[in-house]
XYZ file of C-alpha atoms in Angstrom:
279
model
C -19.981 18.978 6.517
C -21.517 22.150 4.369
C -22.478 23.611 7.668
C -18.926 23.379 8.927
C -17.392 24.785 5.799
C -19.537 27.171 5.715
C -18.767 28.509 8.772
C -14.517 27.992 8.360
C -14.764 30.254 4.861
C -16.448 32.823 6.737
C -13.907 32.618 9.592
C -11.303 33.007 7.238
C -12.666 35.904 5.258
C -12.726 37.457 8.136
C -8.532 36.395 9.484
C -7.233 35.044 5.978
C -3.760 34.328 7.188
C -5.321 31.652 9.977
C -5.258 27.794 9.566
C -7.633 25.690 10.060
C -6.430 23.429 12.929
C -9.147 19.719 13.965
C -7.942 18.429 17.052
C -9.742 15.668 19.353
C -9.264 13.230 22.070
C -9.900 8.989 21.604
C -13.318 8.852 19.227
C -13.116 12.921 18.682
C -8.861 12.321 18.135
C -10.300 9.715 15.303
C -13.206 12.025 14.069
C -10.486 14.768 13.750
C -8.452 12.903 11.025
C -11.459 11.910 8.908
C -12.551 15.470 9.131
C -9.050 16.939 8.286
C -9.267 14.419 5.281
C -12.857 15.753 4.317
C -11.707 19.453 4.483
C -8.527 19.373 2.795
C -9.636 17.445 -0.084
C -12.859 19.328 -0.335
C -10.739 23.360 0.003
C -6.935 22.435 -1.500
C -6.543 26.268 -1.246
C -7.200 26.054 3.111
C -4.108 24.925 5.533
C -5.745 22.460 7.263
C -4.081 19.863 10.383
C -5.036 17.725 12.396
C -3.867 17.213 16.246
C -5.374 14.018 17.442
C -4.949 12.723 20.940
C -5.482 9.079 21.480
C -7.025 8.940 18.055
C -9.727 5.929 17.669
C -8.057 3.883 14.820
C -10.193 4.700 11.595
C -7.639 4.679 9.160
C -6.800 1.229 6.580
C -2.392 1.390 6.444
C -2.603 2.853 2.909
C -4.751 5.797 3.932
C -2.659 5.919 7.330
C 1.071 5.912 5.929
C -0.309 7.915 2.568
C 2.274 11.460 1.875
C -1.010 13.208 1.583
C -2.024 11.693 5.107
C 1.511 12.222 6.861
C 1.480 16.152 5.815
C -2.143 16.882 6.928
C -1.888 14.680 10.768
C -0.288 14.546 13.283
C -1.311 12.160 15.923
C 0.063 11.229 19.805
C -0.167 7.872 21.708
C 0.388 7.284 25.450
C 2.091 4.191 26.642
C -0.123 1.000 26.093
C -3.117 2.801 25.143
C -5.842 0.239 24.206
C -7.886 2.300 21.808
C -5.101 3.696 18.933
C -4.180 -0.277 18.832
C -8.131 -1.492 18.787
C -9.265 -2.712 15.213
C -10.734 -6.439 14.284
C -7.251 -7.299 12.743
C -5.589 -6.529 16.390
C -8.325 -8.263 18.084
C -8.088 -11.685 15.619
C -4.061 -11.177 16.660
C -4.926 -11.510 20.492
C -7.452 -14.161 19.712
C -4.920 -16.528 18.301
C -2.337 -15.595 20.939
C -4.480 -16.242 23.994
C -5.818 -19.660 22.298
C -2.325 -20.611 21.675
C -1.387 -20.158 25.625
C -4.638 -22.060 26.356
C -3.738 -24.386 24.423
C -0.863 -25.800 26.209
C -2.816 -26.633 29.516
C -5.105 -29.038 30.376
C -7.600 -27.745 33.047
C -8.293 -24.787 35.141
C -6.115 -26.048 37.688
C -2.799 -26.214 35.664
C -3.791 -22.549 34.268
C -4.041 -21.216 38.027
C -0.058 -22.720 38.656
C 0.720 -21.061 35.102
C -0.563 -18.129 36.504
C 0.680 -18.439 39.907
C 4.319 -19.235 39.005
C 4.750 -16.572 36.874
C 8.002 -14.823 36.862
C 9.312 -18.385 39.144
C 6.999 -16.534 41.888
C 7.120 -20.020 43.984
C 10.817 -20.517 43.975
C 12.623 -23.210 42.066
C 12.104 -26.037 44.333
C 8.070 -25.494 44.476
C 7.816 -24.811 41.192
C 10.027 -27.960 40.312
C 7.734 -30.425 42.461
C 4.427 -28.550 41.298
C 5.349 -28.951 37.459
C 6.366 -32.779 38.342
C 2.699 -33.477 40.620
C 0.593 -31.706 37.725
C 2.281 -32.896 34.736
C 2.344 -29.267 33.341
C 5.317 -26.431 32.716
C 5.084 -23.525 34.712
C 6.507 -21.346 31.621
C 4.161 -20.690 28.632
C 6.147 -21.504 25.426
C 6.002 -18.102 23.574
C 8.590 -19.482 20.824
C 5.450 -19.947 18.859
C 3.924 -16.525 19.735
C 6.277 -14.408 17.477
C 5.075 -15.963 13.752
C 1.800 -14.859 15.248
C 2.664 -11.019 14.551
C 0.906 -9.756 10.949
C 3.747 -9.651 7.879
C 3.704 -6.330 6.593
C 1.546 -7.769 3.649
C -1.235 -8.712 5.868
C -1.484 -4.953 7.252
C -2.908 -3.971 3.646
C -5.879 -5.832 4.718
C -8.634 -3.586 6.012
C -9.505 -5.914 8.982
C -6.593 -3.335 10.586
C -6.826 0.156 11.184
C -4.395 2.419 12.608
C -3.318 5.731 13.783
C -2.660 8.388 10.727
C -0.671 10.665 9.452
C 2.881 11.227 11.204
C 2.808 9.299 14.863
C 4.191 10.353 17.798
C 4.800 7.871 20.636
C 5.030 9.127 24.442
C 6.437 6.525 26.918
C 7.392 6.277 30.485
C 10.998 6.262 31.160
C 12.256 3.761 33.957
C 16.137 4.278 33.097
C 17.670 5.711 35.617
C 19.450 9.171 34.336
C 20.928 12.193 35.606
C 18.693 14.680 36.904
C 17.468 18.058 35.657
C 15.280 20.669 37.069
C 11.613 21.624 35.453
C 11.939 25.487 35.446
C 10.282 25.957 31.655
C 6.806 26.670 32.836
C 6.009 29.695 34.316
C 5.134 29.178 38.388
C 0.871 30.442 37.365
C 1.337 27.797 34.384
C -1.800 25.453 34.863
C -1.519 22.038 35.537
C 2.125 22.808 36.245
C 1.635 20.470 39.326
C 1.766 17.843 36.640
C 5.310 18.045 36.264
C 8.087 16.544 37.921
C 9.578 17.934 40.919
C 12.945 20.187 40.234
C 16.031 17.629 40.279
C 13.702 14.984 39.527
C 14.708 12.721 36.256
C 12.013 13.417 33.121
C 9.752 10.817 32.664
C 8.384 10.762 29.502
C 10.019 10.147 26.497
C 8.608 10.991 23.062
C 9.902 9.881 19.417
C 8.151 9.635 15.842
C 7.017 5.645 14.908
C 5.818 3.985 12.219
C 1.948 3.473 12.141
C 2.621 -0.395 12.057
C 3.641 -0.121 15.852
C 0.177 0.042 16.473
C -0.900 -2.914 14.478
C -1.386 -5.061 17.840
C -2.552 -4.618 21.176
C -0.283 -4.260 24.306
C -2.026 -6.006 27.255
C -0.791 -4.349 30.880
C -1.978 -3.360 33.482
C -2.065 0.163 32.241
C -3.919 -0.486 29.174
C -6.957 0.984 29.873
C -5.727 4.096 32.609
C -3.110 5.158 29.576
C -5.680 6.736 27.703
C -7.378 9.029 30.237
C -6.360 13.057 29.305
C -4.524 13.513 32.231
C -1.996 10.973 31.424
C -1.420 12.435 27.692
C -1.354 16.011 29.333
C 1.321 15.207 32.112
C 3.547 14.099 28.904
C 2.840 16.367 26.832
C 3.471 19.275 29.143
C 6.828 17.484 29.842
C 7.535 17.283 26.325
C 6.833 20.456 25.542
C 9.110 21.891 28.830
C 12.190 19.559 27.527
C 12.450 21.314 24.316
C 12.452 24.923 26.119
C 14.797 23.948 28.937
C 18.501 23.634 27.724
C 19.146 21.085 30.650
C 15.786 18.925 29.837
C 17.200 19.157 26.275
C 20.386 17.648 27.222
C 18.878 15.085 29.774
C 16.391 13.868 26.946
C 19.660 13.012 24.586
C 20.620 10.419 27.064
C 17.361 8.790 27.261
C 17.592 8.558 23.635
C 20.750 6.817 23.747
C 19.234 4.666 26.516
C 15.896 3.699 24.664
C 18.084 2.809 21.803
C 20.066 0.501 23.757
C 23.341 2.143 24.039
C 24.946 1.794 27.619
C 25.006 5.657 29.250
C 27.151 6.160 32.454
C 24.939 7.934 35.063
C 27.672 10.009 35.963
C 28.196 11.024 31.680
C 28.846 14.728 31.735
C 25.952 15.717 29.208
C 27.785 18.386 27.895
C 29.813 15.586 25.956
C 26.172 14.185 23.860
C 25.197 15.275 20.727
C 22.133 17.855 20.356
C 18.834 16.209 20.586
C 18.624 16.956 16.699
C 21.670 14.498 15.511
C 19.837 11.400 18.036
């Protein structure tokens, strides 16, 4: 830490108007915000942020949602990423959720037709004469599953960590919506091949969260493959297009309307939404 400073004071002799920015990705997106922490509370007179990507959660909720915390990081989550969600409290939350669904069969081979006849795979019928032969319900009774989620009480308790500061959530959009073209990027932009096609719909959506959304893990299929780079650069570079592209701007109102539920006609002339800044 003195060896660091050390070398930042110099830095900034040297360009006094520069800030001191700490960015990192998964356990370097985690080491970031302790860092920023360390720094900032150590030189009050530097403008230090933090950037983290992924971030390992390191933070307890009080440090995490703290004014001090929210000012000094920023921090971005893919999709279902496993690691911003991965503390013991989210782990003891999956524990008693997968025992519960255990719980309500017998034997391997009523787990296997739980499994099997998921989403009524089999059909009705099958299903129907299957559930009557094994004595067992094809559908896992979840009622149960949602006084499993942490009151906001129990989040005080340092068993769960969390992403800090200010948290900003990028998700892939499904909706359908009206198409735009991806001309914000220059052509010799790198990784511009991450982009959409032009006309194609954007598919990444990003809004602020609170840190609690990360209090529990989301188990997909995407879970792990969410937090390679790649994924958080395709989205970001989207992102970052949207807000320079008037039509992207426009397009990414509607999703906002969509994500919050409102019906949008796929024909709605987006000259008629309000600016992204009144969503």
């Amino acid at each position: 830490m003195q060896q660091v400073s050390t070398v930042i004071e110099s830095a900034l002799r040297s360009y006094p108007s520069y800030r001191v920015a700490v960015t990192g990705h998964s356990l370097g997106g985690g080491v970031s915000e302790l860092l920023a922490m360390l720094l900032a509370k150590a030189h009050p007179e530097w403008a230090v942020h933090a950037y983290s990507f992924a971030p390992a959660a390191v933070l307890s909720r009080v440090l995490a949602v703290h004014p001090a915390t929210r000012s000094l990081i920023d921090s971005y989550v893919y999709n279902d990423d496993l690691v911003p969600r991965l503390s013991l409290g989210s782990m003891e939350l999956l524990k008693a959720t997968v025992t519960h669904v255990l719980q309500q069969s017998n034997n391997n081979t009523q787990r296997v037709f739980q499994y099997v006849a998921g989403g009524n795979a089999l059909g009705e019928y099958l299903t129907k004469k299957i559930e009557d032969r094994l004595q067992c319900k094809a559908a896992v009774d979840v009622s149960q599953l949602q006084s499993q989620s942490p009151p906001p009480e129990t989040l005080d308790n340092p068993t769960f960590l969390l992403p800090g500061g200010r948290v900003f959530y990028l998700a892939a959009v499904t909706s359908p919506v009206p198409t735009v073209t991806t001309t914000a990027l220059p052509e010799t932009a790198p990784s511009r091949n991450l982009l959409p096609a032009a006309g194609s719909p954007p598919p990444y959506m990003m809004r602020e969260v609170p840190n609690d959304f990360f209090c529990e893990l989301a188990v997909t299929a995407d879970m792990f493959v969410d937090h390679l780079p790649h994924r958080y650069e395709a989205a970001l570079l989207h992102a970052a297009a949207a807000l320079r592209d008037p039509a992207e701007e426009r397009a990414a109102a509607v999703l906002r309307k969509l994500w919050a539920g409102h019906s949008v006609d796929s024909e709605v002339e987006l000259t008629d939404l309000p600016p992204p800044s009144e969503q």
